[in-house]
PDB file of C-alpha atoms in Angstrom:
ATOM      1  CA  MET A 826      20.519 -23.465  16.351  1.00 71.00           C
ATOM      2  CA  GLN A 827      18.118 -20.540  16.196  1.00 79.00           C
ATOM      3  CA  PHE A 828      16.051 -19.574  13.172  1.00 83.00           C
ATOM      4  CA  LYS A 829      14.149 -16.269  13.076  1.00 89.00           C
ATOM      5  CA  LYS A 830      11.919 -14.528  10.578  1.00 91.00           C
ATOM      6  CA  HIS A 831      12.046 -10.743  10.288  1.00 94.00           C
ATOM      7  CA  LYS A 832       9.304  -8.691   8.654  1.00 95.00           C
ATOM      8  CA  ALA A 833      10.003  -6.436   5.715  1.00 96.00           C
ATOM      9  CA  SER A 834       8.927  -2.809   5.948  1.00 97.00           C
ATOM     10  CA  LYS A 835       5.403  -2.149   4.718  1.00 96.00           C
ATOM     11  CA  ALA A 836       6.657  -0.579   1.505  1.00 96.00           C
ATOM     12  CA  TYR A 837       8.607  -3.734   0.614  1.00 96.00           C
ATOM     13  CA  GLU A 838       6.135  -6.477   1.564  1.00 95.00           C
ATOM     14  CA  HIS A 839       5.124  -6.926  -2.082  1.00 93.00           C
ATOM     15  CA  LEU A 840       8.758  -7.738  -2.929  1.00 95.00           C
ATOM     16  CA  VAL A 841      10.079  -9.600   0.109  1.00 96.00           C
ATOM     17  CA  ALA A 842       8.094 -12.286   1.930  1.00 94.00           C
ATOM     18  CA  TYR A 843      10.428 -11.941   4.912  1.00 95.00           C
ATOM     19  CA  PHE A 844      14.066 -11.746   5.959  1.00 96.00           C
ATOM     20  CA  TRP A 845      15.544 -14.614   7.941  1.00 94.00           C
ATOM     21  CA  THR A 846      18.525 -15.404  10.104  1.00 93.00           C
ATOM     22  CA  ILE A 847      20.109 -18.622  11.317  1.00 88.00           C
ATOM     23  CA  LYS A 848      22.609 -18.507  14.143  1.00 84.00           C
ATOM     24  CA  SER A 849      24.422 -21.082  16.195  1.00 76.00           C
ATOM     25  CA  SER A 850      27.111 -20.229  18.728  1.00 65.00           C
ATOM     26  CA  ASP A 851      27.191 -23.674  20.296  1.00 57.00           C
ATOM     27  CA  TYR A 852      27.360 -25.895  17.274  1.00 49.00           C
ATOM     28  CA  ASP A 853      27.092 -29.652  17.686  1.00 51.00           C
ATOM     29  CA  VAL A 854      29.265 -31.283  15.003  1.00 48.00           C
ATOM     30  CA  GLU A 855      27.368 -34.545  15.436  1.00 53.00           C
ATOM     31  CA  ASN A 856      24.205 -32.949  14.007  1.00 57.00           C
ATOM     32  CA  SER A 857      25.665 -31.306  10.937  1.00 69.00           C
ATOM     33  CA  SER A 858      23.309 -32.509   8.196  1.00 74.00           C
ATOM     34  CA  TYR A 859      19.962 -30.944   7.426  1.00 79.00           C
ATOM     35  CA  LYS A 860      17.479 -31.166   4.616  1.00 80.00           C
ATOM     36  CA  PHE A 861      15.877 -28.218   2.855  1.00 84.00           C
ATOM     37  CA  VAL A 862      12.499 -28.943   1.281  1.00 87.00           C
ATOM     38  CA  PRO A 863      11.359 -26.697  -1.608  1.00 90.00           C
ATOM     39  CA  ASP A 864       9.012 -23.920  -0.494  1.00 90.00           C
ATOM     40  CA  ALA A 865       8.301 -22.193  -3.876  1.00 91.00           C
ATOM     41  CA  TYR A 866      10.155 -19.004  -2.855  1.00 93.00           C
ATOM     42  CA  VAL A 867      13.609 -17.811  -3.937  1.00 94.00           C
ATOM     43  CA  ASP A 868      16.402 -16.491  -1.730  1.00 94.00           C
ATOM     44  CA  TRP A 869      19.495 -14.392  -1.468  1.00 96.00           C
ATOM     45  CA  VAL A 870      21.801 -15.911   1.153  1.00 95.00           C
ATOM     46  CA  PHE A 871      24.654 -14.124   2.933  1.00 96.00           C
ATOM     47  CA  HIS A 872      27.009 -16.264   5.035  1.00 94.00           C
ATOM     48  CA  LEU A 873      28.662 -14.032   7.591  1.00 94.00           C
ATOM     49  CA  ASN A 874      30.907 -16.908   8.701  1.00 91.00           C
ATOM     50  CA  ALA A 875      31.864 -20.095   6.860  1.00 87.00           C
ATOM     51  CA  PRO A 876      29.207 -21.207   4.331  1.00 88.00           C
ATOM     52  CA  TRP A 877      27.261 -24.438   4.359  1.00 85.00           C
ATOM     53  CA  GLN A 878      27.549 -26.956   1.519  1.00 85.00           C
ATOM     54  CA  CYS A 879      24.586 -27.727  -0.732  1.00 84.00           C
ATOM     55  CA  ASP A 880      24.204 -31.136  -2.317  1.00 81.00           C
ATOM     56  CA  PHE A 881      21.663 -31.131  -5.113  1.00 76.00           C
ATOM     57  CA  PRO A 882      20.349 -34.593  -6.036  1.00 64.00           C
ATOM     58  CA  ASP A 883      21.553 -35.812  -9.419  1.00 57.00           C
ATOM     59  CA  ILE A 884      23.568 -32.645 -10.056  1.00 58.00           C
ATOM     60  CA  GLU A 885      27.221 -33.443  -9.486  1.00 55.00           C
ATOM     61  CA  ASN A 886      28.689 -30.043 -10.323  1.00 49.00           C
ATOM     62  CA  GLN A 887      26.627 -27.959  -7.891  1.00 54.00           C
ATOM     63  CA  THR A 888      27.808 -29.112  -4.488  1.00 57.00           C
ATOM     64  CA  LYS A 889      30.012 -26.151  -3.538  1.00 66.00           C
ATOM     65  CA  THR A 890      28.536 -23.045  -2.001  1.00 76.00           C
ATOM     66  CA  GLY A 891      29.991 -19.558  -2.068  1.00 82.00           C
ATOM     67  CA  GLN A 892      29.934 -16.985   0.712  1.00 90.00           C
ATOM     68  CA  PHE A 893      27.017 -15.180  -0.928  1.00 94.00           C
ATOM     69  CA  HIS A 894      24.631 -17.051  -3.139  1.00 92.00           C
ATOM     70  CA  VAL A 895      21.190 -17.190  -4.673  1.00 92.00           C
ATOM     71  CA  PHE A 896      18.709 -20.061  -4.593  1.00 88.00           C
ATOM     72  CA  GLY A 897      16.357 -20.441  -7.512  1.00 90.00           C
ATOM     73  CA  GLN A 898      13.434 -22.851  -7.466  1.00 93.00           C
ATOM     74  CA  ILE A 899      14.318 -26.291  -6.121  1.00 89.00           C
ATOM     75  CA  LYS A 900      12.510 -29.281  -7.633  1.00 90.00           C
ATOM     76  CA  LYS A 901      13.075 -31.583  -4.690  1.00 86.00           C
ATOM     77  CA  HIS A 902      14.951 -31.642  -1.399  1.00 86.00           C
ATOM     78  CA  ILE A 903      18.596 -30.724  -1.104  1.00 86.00           C
ATOM     79  CA  ASN A 904      21.010 -31.794   1.608  1.00 84.00           C
ATOM     80  CA  LEU A 905      22.874 -29.132   3.551  1.00 83.00           C
ATOM     81  CA  THR A 906      26.058 -29.840   5.474  1.00 82.00           C
ATOM     82  CA  LEU A 907      26.778 -27.157   8.033  1.00 80.00           C
ATOM     83  CA  PRO A 908      30.315 -25.902   8.690  1.00 81.00           C
ATOM     84  CA  LYS A 909      32.155 -26.605  11.911  1.00 78.00           C
ATOM     85  CA  GLY A 910      32.087 -23.708  14.326  1.00 77.00           C
ATOM     86  CA  ASP A 911      29.696 -20.787  14.487  1.00 82.00           C
ATOM     87  CA  LEU A 912      26.943 -20.454  11.916  1.00 84.00           C
ATOM     88  CA  ASN A 913      25.661 -16.980  11.072  1.00 91.00           C
ATOM     89  CA  VAL A 914      23.431 -16.589   8.020  1.00 93.00           C
ATOM     90  CA  PHE A 915      21.289 -13.700   6.784  1.00 96.00           C
ATOM     91  CA  GLY A 916      18.757 -14.316   4.039  1.00 95.00           C
ATOM     92  CA  VAL A 917      16.199 -12.513   1.896  1.00 97.00           C
ATOM     93  CA  LYS A 918      13.159 -14.533   0.816  1.00 95.00           C
ATOM     94  CA  PHE A 919      11.620 -13.033  -2.300  1.00 95.00           C
ATOM     95  CA  HIS A 920       8.145 -13.621  -3.628  1.00 94.00           C
ATOM     96  CA  PRO A 921       8.632 -15.828  -6.686  1.00 93.00           C
ATOM     97  CA  TRP A 922       6.601 -13.627  -9.019  1.00 92.00           C
ATOM     98  CA  VAL A 923       8.887 -10.587  -8.585  1.00 92.00           C
ATOM     99  CA  ALA A 924      12.328 -12.208  -8.666  1.00 92.00           C
ATOM    100  CA  SER A 925      12.738 -12.226 -12.445  1.00 91.00           C
ATOM    101  CA  GLN A 926      11.928  -8.499 -12.559  1.00 86.00           C
ATOM    102  CA  ILE A 927      14.405  -7.593  -9.827  1.00 88.00           C
ATOM    103  CA  TRP A 928      17.157 -10.005 -10.764  1.00 90.00           C
ATOM    104  CA  LYS A 929      16.822  -9.395 -14.522  1.00 89.00           C
ATOM    105  CA  VAL A 930      17.219 -13.053 -15.408  1.00 90.00           C
ATOM    106  CA  ASP A 931      15.156 -15.886 -16.849  1.00 92.00           C
ATOM    107  CA  MET A 932      14.494 -17.837 -13.697  1.00 94.00           C
ATOM    108  CA  HIS A 933      14.774 -21.284 -15.271  1.00 92.00           C
ATOM    109  CA  TYR A 934      18.536 -20.704 -15.498  1.00 90.00           C
ATOM    110  CA  LEU A 935      18.585 -20.718 -11.680  1.00 91.00           C
ATOM    111  CA  THR A 936      16.369 -23.760 -11.172  1.00 91.00           C
ATOM    112  CA  ASN A 937      18.001 -26.469  -9.054  1.00 88.00           C
ATOM    113  CA  GLY A 938      20.968 -24.209  -8.614  1.00 82.00           C
ATOM    114  CA  CYS A 939      22.915 -22.346  -5.993  1.00 83.00           C
ATOM    115  CA  LEU A 940      24.912 -19.627  -7.715  1.00 87.00           C
ATOM    116  CA  ASP A 941      27.137 -16.804  -6.526  1.00 90.00           C
ATOM    117  CA  LEU A 942      25.149 -13.590  -6.207  1.00 91.00           C
ATOM    118  CA  THR A 943      27.600 -11.808  -8.483  1.00 89.00           C
ATOM    119  CA  ASP A 944      26.607 -14.225 -11.268  1.00 89.00           C
ATOM    120  CA  LEU A 945      23.299 -12.357 -11.452  1.00 89.00           C
ATOM    121  CA  ASP A 946      25.276  -9.378 -12.764  1.00 87.00           C
ATOM    122  CA  LEU A 947      23.267  -6.906 -10.707  1.00 91.00           C
ATOM    123  CA  PRO A 948      24.596  -3.363 -10.198  1.00 91.00           C
ATOM    124  CA  LYS A 949      26.763  -2.771  -7.127  1.00 93.00           C
ATOM    125  CA  MET A 950      26.178  -6.290  -5.803  1.00 94.00           C
ATOM    126  CA  SER A 951      29.789  -6.608  -4.623  1.00 93.00           C
ATOM    127  CA  VAL A 952      29.392  -3.386  -2.644  1.00 96.00           C
ATOM    128  CA  LEU A 953      26.139  -4.646  -1.117  1.00 96.00           C
ATOM    129  CA  GLN A 954      27.772  -7.909  -0.074  1.00 96.00           C
ATOM    130  CA  GLU A 955      30.591  -6.065   1.651  1.00 96.00           C
ATOM    131  CA  ARG A 956      28.165  -3.771   3.496  1.00 97.00           C
ATOM    132  CA  ILE A 957      26.025  -6.706   4.618  1.00 97.00           C
ATOM    133  CA  CYS A 958      29.120  -8.350   6.119  1.00 95.00           C
ATOM    134  CA  LEU A 959      30.263  -5.177   7.867  1.00 96.00           C
ATOM    135  CA  ALA A 960      26.826  -4.350   9.300  1.00 97.00           C
ATOM    136  CA  ASN A 961      26.603  -4.898  13.065  1.00 94.00           C
ATOM    137  CA  SER A 962      22.962  -5.966  13.320  1.00 96.00           C
ATOM    138  CA  THR A 963      20.144  -7.698  11.484  1.00 97.00           C
ATOM    139  CA  ASP A 964      18.136  -4.460  11.444  1.00 97.00           C
ATOM    140  CA  LYS A 965      20.999  -2.699   9.668  1.00 98.00           C
ATOM    141  CA  ARG A 966      21.239  -5.492   7.091  1.00 98.00           C
ATOM    142  CA  ILE A 967      17.514  -5.254   6.426  1.00 98.00           C
ATOM    143  CA  GLN A 968      17.891  -1.503   5.920  1.00 98.00           C
ATOM    144  CA  LEU A 969      20.712  -2.107   3.434  1.00 98.00           C
ATOM    145  CA  ILE A 970      18.666  -4.599   1.416  1.00 98.00           C
ATOM    146  CA  GLU A 971      15.619  -2.347   1.373  1.00 98.00           C
ATOM    147  CA  ALA A 972      17.743   0.612   0.265  1.00 97.00           C
ATOM    148  CA  TYR A 973      19.139  -1.550  -2.533  1.00 97.00           C
ATOM    149  CA  LEU A 974      15.591  -2.497  -3.572  1.00 96.00           C
ATOM    150  CA  LEU A 975      14.342   1.110  -3.525  1.00 96.00           C
ATOM    151  CA  PRO A 976      14.239   1.363  -7.360  1.00 94.00           C
ATOM    152  CA  PHE A 977      11.678  -1.465  -7.316  1.00 93.00           C
ATOM    153  CA  VAL A 978       9.478  -0.192  -4.509  1.00 93.00           C
ATOM    154  CA  ASN A 979       6.790   0.874  -7.004  1.00 92.00           C
ATOM    155  CA  PHE A 980       6.825  -2.473  -8.789  1.00 87.00           C
ATOM    156  CA  ASN A 981       3.281  -3.304  -9.860  1.00 83.00           C
ATOM    157  CA  ASP A 982       2.605  -7.020  -9.575  1.00 78.00           C
ATOM    158  CA  ASN A 983      -0.844  -6.833 -11.190  1.00 76.00           C
ATOM    159  CA  LYS A 984       0.594  -8.130 -14.452  1.00 75.00           C
ATOM    160  CA  SER A 985       2.765 -10.729 -12.756  1.00 80.00           C
ATOM    161  CA  LEU A 986       1.878 -14.380 -12.243  1.00 83.00           C
ATOM    162  CA  LYS A 987       0.730 -13.614  -8.709  1.00 81.00           C
ATOM    163  CA  ASN A 988      -2.855 -13.126  -9.811  1.00 77.00           C
ATOM    164  CA  THR A 989      -2.744 -16.265 -11.947  1.00 78.00           C
ATOM    165  CA  PHE A 990      -2.004 -18.560  -8.992  1.00 73.00           C
ATOM    166  CA  SER A 991      -5.449 -18.112  -7.495  1.00 69.00           C
ATOM    167  CA  SER A 992      -7.016 -19.254 -10.764  1.00 70.00           C
ATOM    168  CA  LEU A 993      -5.107 -22.524 -10.850  1.00 69.00           C
ATOM    169  CA  THR A 994      -5.483 -25.645  -8.791  1.00 68.00           C
ATOM    170  CA  ILE A 995      -4.053 -29.123  -8.815  1.00 60.00           C
ATOM    171  CA  GLU A 996      -6.243 -32.158  -8.285  1.00 60.00           C
ATOM    172  CA  SER A 997      -4.962 -35.731  -8.334  1.00 55.00           C
ATOM    173  CA  ASN A 998      -1.707 -34.355  -9.767  1.00 58.00           C
ATOM    174  CA  HIS A 999      -3.462 -32.800 -12.770  1.00 59.00           C
ATOM    175  CA  LEU A1000      -3.427 -29.072 -13.358  1.00 63.00           C
ATOM    176  CA  LYS A1001      -6.862 -27.495 -13.440  1.00 63.00           C
ATOM    177  CA  SER A1002      -7.478 -23.931 -14.550  1.00 58.00           C
ATOM    178  CA  LEU A1003     -10.315 -21.463 -14.514  1.00 53.00           C
ATOM    179  CA  ASN A1004     -10.745 -18.784 -17.144  1.00 56.00           C
ATOM    180  CA  ILE A1005      -7.435 -16.940 -16.888  1.00 60.00           C
ATOM    181  CA  GLY A1006      -7.305 -15.504 -20.388  1.00 65.00           C
ATOM    182  CA  ILE A1007      -4.019 -17.168 -21.341  1.00 72.00           C
ATOM    183  CA  GLY A1008      -3.284 -20.295 -23.354  1.00 77.00           C
ATOM    184  CA  LYS A1009      -1.629 -23.343 -21.824  1.00 79.00           C
ATOM    185  CA  ARG A1010       1.573 -23.006 -23.856  1.00 85.00           C
ATOM    186  CA  ARG A1011       1.934 -19.327 -22.997  1.00 86.00           C
ATOM    187  CA  LEU A1012       1.249 -20.088 -19.340  1.00 85.00           C
ATOM    188  CA  GLU A1013       3.957 -22.767 -19.306  1.00 88.00           C
ATOM    189  CA  GLN A1014       6.446 -20.387 -20.935  1.00 92.00           C
ATOM    190  CA  ARG A1015       5.728 -17.579 -18.488  1.00 90.00           C
ATOM    191  CA  PHE A1016       6.168 -19.886 -15.517  1.00 91.00           C
ATOM    192  CA  LYS A1017       9.459 -21.163 -16.931  1.00 93.00           C
ATOM    193  CA  ASN A1018      10.831 -17.649 -17.482  1.00 94.00           C
ATOM    194  CA  GLU A1019       9.364 -15.823 -14.479  1.00 93.00           C
ATOM    195  CA  ILE A1020       9.264 -18.577 -11.827  1.00 94.00           C
ATOM    196  CA  GLY A1021      11.691 -21.209 -13.086  1.00 94.00           C
ATOM    197  CA  ILE A1022       9.455 -24.298 -13.060  1.00 94.00           C
ATOM    198  CA  SER A1023       6.183 -25.432 -14.606  1.00 92.00           C
ATOM    199  CA  PRO A1024       2.859 -24.288 -13.121  1.00 89.00           C
ATOM    200  CA  LYS A1025       2.061 -27.874 -12.160  1.00 89.00           C
ATOM    201  CA  LEU A1026       5.316 -28.333 -10.240  1.00 92.00           C
ATOM    202  CA  PHE A1027       4.930 -24.931  -8.613  1.00 91.00           C
ATOM    203  CA  LEU A1028       1.459 -25.803  -7.347  1.00 89.00           C
ATOM    204  CA  ARG A1029       2.657 -29.215  -6.155  1.00 90.00           C
ATOM    205  CA  THR A1030       5.414 -27.444  -4.214  1.00 92.00           C
ATOM    206  CA  CYS A1031       2.922 -25.053  -2.632  1.00 90.00           C
ATOM    207  CA  ARG A1032       0.658 -27.969  -1.780  1.00 90.00           C
ATOM    208  CA  ILE A1033       3.355 -30.056  -0.094  1.00 90.00           C
ATOM    209  CA  ASN A1034       4.322 -27.050   2.030  1.00 88.00           C
ATOM    210  CA  ALA A1035       0.701 -26.539   3.008  1.00 88.00           C
ATOM    211  CA  VAL A1036       0.654 -30.190   4.081  1.00 89.00           C
ATOM    212  CA  ILE A1037       3.834 -29.782   6.148  1.00 86.00           C
ATOM    213  CA  GLU A1038       2.428 -26.725   7.927  1.00 84.00           C
ATOM    214  CA  LYS A1039      -0.756 -28.642   8.685  1.00 86.00           C
ATOM    215  CA  MET A1040       1.288 -31.558  10.033  1.00 84.00           C
ATOM    216  CA  LYS A1041       3.103 -29.194  12.395  1.00 79.00           C
ATOM    217  CA  GLU A1042      -0.201 -27.793  13.665  1.00 80.00           C
ATOM    218  CA  ASN A1043      -1.963 -31.129  14.112  1.00 75.00           C
ATOM    219  CA  THR A1044       0.293 -34.132  14.615  1.00 72.00           C
ATOM    220  CA  SER A1045      -2.677 -36.424  15.230  1.00 77.00           C
ATOM    221  CA  GLN A1046      -4.402 -35.908  11.889  1.00 80.00           C
ATOM    222  CA  SER A1047      -4.477 -39.070   9.792  1.00 86.00           C
ATOM    223  CA  LEU A1048      -2.652 -39.313   6.474  1.00 85.00           C
ATOM    224  CA  THR A1049      -5.952 -40.075   4.751  1.00 87.00           C
ATOM    225  CA  GLN A1050      -7.454 -36.858   6.097  1.00 88.00           C
ATOM    226  CA  LEU A1051      -4.403 -34.874   4.975  1.00 87.00           C
ATOM    227  CA  ALA A1052      -4.543 -36.409   1.523  1.00 87.00           C
ATOM    228  CA  LEU A1053      -8.211 -35.645   0.960  1.00 87.00           C
ATOM    229  CA  GLU A1054      -7.979 -32.160   2.428  1.00 88.00           C
ATOM    230  CA  HIS A1055      -5.224 -31.241  -0.029  1.00 88.00           C
ATOM    231  CA  ASN A1056      -6.801 -32.747  -3.151  1.00 85.00           C
ATOM    232  CA  TYR A1057      -4.776 -35.939  -3.405  1.00 88.00           C
ATOM    233  CA  TYR A1058      -6.483 -38.861  -5.063  1.00 83.00           C
ATOM    234  CA  ASP A1059      -5.757 -41.164  -2.141  1.00 85.00           C
ATOM    235  CA  GLN A1060      -3.287 -41.797   0.660  1.00 87.00           C
ATOM    236  CA  SER A1061      -0.815 -43.756  -1.476  1.00 89.00           C
ATOM    237  CA  HIS A1062      -0.680 -40.920  -4.014  1.00 88.00           C
ATOM    238  CA  PHE A1063      -0.063 -38.456  -1.182  1.00 90.00           C
ATOM    239  CA  ILE A1064       2.785 -40.530   0.279  1.00 91.00           C
ATOM    240  CA  LYS A1065       4.410 -40.966  -3.126  1.00 91.00           C
ATOM    241  CA  ASP A1066       4.297 -37.218  -3.788  1.00 90.00           C
ATOM    242  CA  PHE A1067       5.576 -36.460  -0.287  1.00 91.00           C
ATOM    243  CA  LYS A1068       8.577 -38.762  -0.711  1.00 91.00           C
ATOM    244  CA  GLN A1069       9.450 -37.191  -4.063  1.00 89.00           C
ATOM    245  CA  PHE A1070       9.869 -33.814  -2.367  1.00 90.00           C
ATOM    246  CA  THR A1071      11.375 -34.868   0.959  1.00 87.00           C
ATOM    247  CA  SER A1072      12.829 -38.377   0.379  1.00 86.00           C
ATOM    248  CA  LEU A1073      10.934 -39.504   3.509  1.00 86.00           C
ATOM    249  CA  ASN A1074       7.474 -40.805   4.248  1.00 88.00           C
ATOM    250  CA  PRO A1075       5.239 -38.361   6.186  1.00 87.00           C
ATOM    251  CA  THR A1076       5.526 -40.189   9.518  1.00 84.00           C
ATOM    252  CA  THR A1077       9.331 -40.217   9.471  1.00 84.00           C
ATOM    253  CA  PHE A1078       9.432 -36.618   8.291  1.00 82.00           C
ATOM    254  CA  LEU A1079       7.246 -35.443  11.163  1.00 78.00           C
ATOM    255  CA  LYS A1080       9.567 -37.078  13.698  1.00 76.00           C
ATOM    256  CA  SER A1081      12.590 -35.380  12.129  1.00 74.00           C
ATOM    257  CA  ILE A1082      11.333 -31.797  11.881  1.00 71.00           C
ATOM    258  CA  ASN A1083      13.726 -29.338  13.484  1.00 64.00           C
ATOM    259  CA  PRO A1084      11.577 -27.473  16.064  1.00 59.00           C
ATOM    260  CA  ASP A1085      13.728 -24.350  15.745  1.00 58.00           C
ATOM    261  CA  GLY A1086      14.028 -24.506  11.994  1.00 62.00           C
ATOM    262  CA  ASP A1087      12.254 -23.270   8.897  1.00 64.00           C
ATOM    263  CA  ILE A1088      14.876 -22.833   6.222  1.00 62.00           C
ATOM    264  CA  LEU A1089      16.747 -25.791   7.717  1.00 61.00           C
ATOM    265  CA  ASN A1090      13.548 -27.619   8.450  1.00 61.00           C
ATOM    266  CA  LEU A1091      14.696 -31.187   8.790  1.00 59.00           C
ATOM    267  CA  ARG A1092      17.506 -32.632  10.869  1.00 58.00           C
ATOM    268  CA  VAL A1093      18.802 -35.820   9.283  1.00 52.00           C
ATOM    269  CA  SER A1094      21.849 -36.704  11.361  1.00 45.00           C
TER     270      SER A1094
END
């Protein structure tokens, strides 16, 4: 399996973190299960062949995946079962602070969900899906997405939650804030509507991903060092938080990381 990131054009970097592709032409049916850990971003996903199946913990009615779907914020890991045969996926990873403006939806309705893209009720989405499927290259698909996003190219994120993130921190699982000129209740409501989850959970998600990236860079760093470096109270608190997001302890997780993965970042069988 091969995962690749593709840069957005300069004019669209404030909207799209990156485009991504996953391809497999020599699929091993014995390694069909992967785990996706929340990364605080939101995605459009286009399956050019058979789609994978998403299993959301504790949500029985959201296990089927359409050909084209949207991921909102995910509160903890989800299991992905890959289809037999070739896998060919094209994705768009949006910055979380712009998604509600582009998708015209309260993001909490998409939290812990994997919905058909047409459920967003965006203009000409069915046409876009068809063109993405018919395109003969990743570059062409990127061009199609960027053309679709052209009406938003002048989106000003100065009033978005982007600038609020830098004024918030989480220490020992408690949200700390600097002077951000907004009350706690209003902040919670904006995060719910514009991001889909609470500011505390969002920051915890960002923190666990920062930990995972650090683990990839330095496999010899102790868990105690990781915990202290990322503002956990102690090692046991770090491990508990890590297991809530990934279902695994850090040591087991590190051994299971898919070296060619990012979106599908953990091979479980």
